Amino acid sequence: MSWTARLAELGVTLPPVAAPVAAYVPAVRSGQQVFTSGQLPFVDGALAATGKVGGDVSPEEAKAHARTCALNALAAVDALVGLDSVVRVVKVVGFVASAEGFTGQPAVVNGASELIGEVFGDAGRHARSAVGVAELPLGAPVEVELIVEIGE
């Protein structure tokens, strides 16, 4: 089964590629890998939430936003090389704008990792970083980037 067919089976539609908010491109191919830029939780061109996780944004809401970020990253991969060319997901990096004392970054970034697992199965088993930060662009609560390997 193709990855796009798997998305359809899950009832998931990739969004349009989020427009960059600065001087960069959404994704770059280098050899057999694609690196996405950090993706924010944009929905229909607007940031879905702002604030710090553990403060203005609950961990559960942030987990859902991390899933949205991952969908935006997959859309960037799809636009560049086609999602069905992905052989495996190599790494997920998640940044969480964290209120003082918040230490639940891994659970928040699970929103991205779980989506990747649902779509890619064993090919979605990836290395990961979940990092707490003071601020993210535009006040976003979470940002996610992907590294994927693609076939010939």
Short mmCIF file of C-alpha atoms in Angstrom, two decimals:
data_model
loop_
_atom_site.label_atom_id
_atom_site.label_comp_id
_atom_site.label_asym_id
_atom_site.label_seq_id
_atom_site.Cartn_x
_atom_site.Cartn_y
_atom_site.Cartn_z
CA MET A 1 0.00 0.00 0.00
CA SER A 2 1.26 3.48 -0.80
CA TRP A 3 1.64 6.12 1.91
CA THR A 4 -0.95 8.32 0.23
CA ALA A 5 -3.37 5.37 0.24
CA ARG A 6 -2.59 4.84 3.92
CA LEU A 7 -3.42 8.50 4.63
CA ALA A 8 -6.73 8.07 2.82
CA GLU A 9 -7.43 4.90 4.81
CA LEU A 10 -6.83 6.89 8.01
CA GLY A 11 -9.13 9.66 6.76
CA VAL A 12 -6.26 12.14 6.78
CA THR A 13 -5.77 14.77 4.09
CA LEU A 14 -2.49 16.60 3.74
CA PRO A 15 -2.89 20.36 4.00
CA PRO A 16 -1.43 22.80 1.49
CA VAL A 17 2.25 23.49 2.19
CA ALA A 18 2.55 26.23 4.79
CA ALA A 19 4.06 29.40 3.38
CA PRO A 20 7.45 30.22 4.91
CA VAL A 21 7.37 33.05 7.47
CA ALA A 22 10.99 34.10 6.74
CA ALA A 23 13.84 33.46 4.27
CA TYR A 24 13.79 29.67 3.83
CA VAL A 25 12.06 26.90 1.89
CA PRO A 26 9.70 24.29 3.40
CA ALA A 27 11.93 21.31 2.53
CA VAL A 28 15.26 20.50 0.91
CA ARG A 29 16.49 17.28 -0.64
CA SER A 30 20.12 16.25 -0.13
CA GLY A 31 20.99 12.92 -1.72
CA GLN A 32 18.46 10.38 -0.51
CA GLN A 33 17.22 12.47 2.39
CA VAL A 34 14.68 15.25 2.72
CA PHE A 35 14.97 17.74 5.57
CA THR A 36 11.93 19.82 6.39
CA SER A 37 12.10 23.24 7.91
CA GLY A 38 10.47 23.53 11.30
CA GLN A 39 6.72 23.43 10.79
CA LEU A 40 4.31 25.36 13.00
CA PRO A 41 0.69 24.37 13.69
CA PHE A 42 -0.78 26.31 10.77
CA VAL A 43 -4.35 25.41 9.79
CA ASP A 44 -5.82 27.10 6.72
CA GLY A 45 -2.96 29.60 6.70
CA ALA A 46 -3.41 30.72 10.31
CA LEU A 47 -1.57 29.71 13.45
CA ALA A 48 -3.89 27.39 15.39
CA ALA A 49 -2.64 28.52 18.81
CA THR A 50 -0.13 30.66 20.61
CA GLY A 51 1.30 30.47 24.10
CA LYS A 52 3.42 28.32 26.31
CA VAL A 53 2.71 24.69 27.05
CA GLY A 54 2.00 24.12 30.72
CA GLY A 55 0.66 27.67 30.91
CA ASP A 56 -1.64 29.08 28.21
CA VAL A 57 -1.74 25.79 26.28
CA SER A 58 -2.47 22.43 27.89
CA PRO A 59 -0.19 19.47 27.16
CA GLU A 60 -3.11 17.70 25.47
CA GLU A 61 -3.78 20.67 23.18
CA ALA A 62 -0.06 20.93 22.41
CA LYS A 63 0.05 17.23 21.50
CA ALA A 64 -2.72 17.84 18.94
CA HIS A 65 -0.79 20.84 17.60
CA ALA A 66 2.34 18.67 17.26
CA ARG A 67 0.28 16.31 15.10
CA THR A 68 -0.73 19.28 12.93
CA CYS A 69 2.92 20.29 12.64
CA ALA A 70 3.80 16.77 11.49
CA LEU A 71 1.03 16.88 8.87
CA ASN A 72 2.46 20.17 7.62
CA ALA A 73 5.91 18.59 7.45
CA LEU A 74 4.54 15.63 5.47
CA ALA A 75 2.88 18.09 3.10
CA ALA A 76 6.28 19.76 2.55
CA VAL A 77 7.86 16.37 1.79
CA ASP A 78 5.01 15.48 -0.55
CA ALA A 79 5.29 18.76 -2.46
CA LEU A 80 9.04 18.31 -2.94
CA VAL A 81 9.44 14.61 -3.79
CA GLY A 82 6.06 12.91 -3.40
CA LEU A 83 5.10 11.16 -0.18
CA ASP A 84 5.19 7.74 -1.81
CA SER A 85 8.94 8.09 -2.41
CA VAL A 86 9.57 7.95 1.36
CA VAL A 87 11.40 4.77 2.39
CA ARG A 88 11.56 5.57 6.09
CA VAL A 89 11.30 8.38 8.59
CA VAL A 90 14.76 8.90 10.07
CA LYS A 91 14.23 11.58 12.71
CA VAL A 92 11.60 13.80 14.28
CA VAL A 93 12.65 16.93 16.14
CA GLY A 94 10.07 18.72 18.27
CA PHE A 95 10.42 22.06 19.99
CA VAL A 96 7.97 22.94 22.76
CA ALA A 97 7.54 26.50 24.02
CA SER A 98 7.48 25.63 27.70
CA ALA A 99 6.16 27.47 30.71
CA GLU A 100 8.55 27.56 33.64
CA GLY A 101 8.77 24.14 35.24
CA PHE A 102 7.05 22.27 32.39
CA THR A 103 8.91 19.02 31.69
CA GLY A 104 6.40 17.07 29.58
CA GLN A 105 7.98 17.77 26.20
CA PRO A 106 8.23 14.08 25.21
CA ALA A 107 4.47 13.56 25.66
CA VAL A 108 3.73 16.66 23.57
CA VAL A 109 5.99 15.56 20.70
CA ASN A 110 4.29 12.16 20.80
CA GLY A 111 1.54 13.90 18.80
CA ALA A 112 3.94 14.00 15.86
CA SER A 113 5.54 10.61 16.49
CA GLU A 114 2.21 8.80 16.81
CA LEU A 115 0.97 10.24 13.51
CA ILE A 116 4.19 9.14 11.80
CA GLY A 117 3.68 5.64 13.23
CA GLU A 118 0.06 5.51 12.07
CA VAL A 119 1.02 6.46 8.53
CA PHE A 120 4.34 4.65 8.03
CA GLY A 121 4.18 1.69 10.42
CA ASP A 122 7.64 0.14 10.88
CA ALA A 123 9.09 2.56 8.31
CA GLY A 124 8.05 5.33 10.69
CA ARG A 125 10.15 4.13 13.63
CA HIS A 126 12.45 7.10 14.10
CA ALA A 127 15.06 8.75 16.27
CA ARG A 128 13.72 11.83 18.07
CA SER A 129 14.48 14.90 20.10
CA ALA A 130 11.88 16.73 22.21
CA VAL A 131 13.28 20.06 23.34
CA GLY A 132 11.79 22.65 25.67
CA VAL A 133 12.44 26.24 24.58
CA ALA A 134 11.59 29.70 25.88
CA GLU A 135 9.97 30.99 22.67
CA LEU A 136 9.05 29.84 19.18
CA PRO A 137 8.33 31.86 16.04
CA LEU A 138 5.09 33.84 16.08
CA GLY A 139 4.44 32.65 19.65
CA ALA A 140 3.64 29.09 18.50
CA PRO A 141 3.45 26.46 21.25
CA VAL A 142 5.19 23.74 19.21
CA GLU A 143 7.33 23.27 16.10
CA VAL A 144 8.26 20.00 14.38
CA GLU A 145 10.79 19.09 11.71
CA LEU A 146 11.39 15.79 9.93
CA ILE A 147 14.23 13.99 8.22
CA VAL A 148 13.10 11.26 5.83
CA GLU A 149 14.92 8.87 3.55
CA ILE A 150 13.62 8.54 0.02
CA GLY A 151 14.06 5.83 -2.60
CA GLU A 152 15.91 6.10 -5.89
#
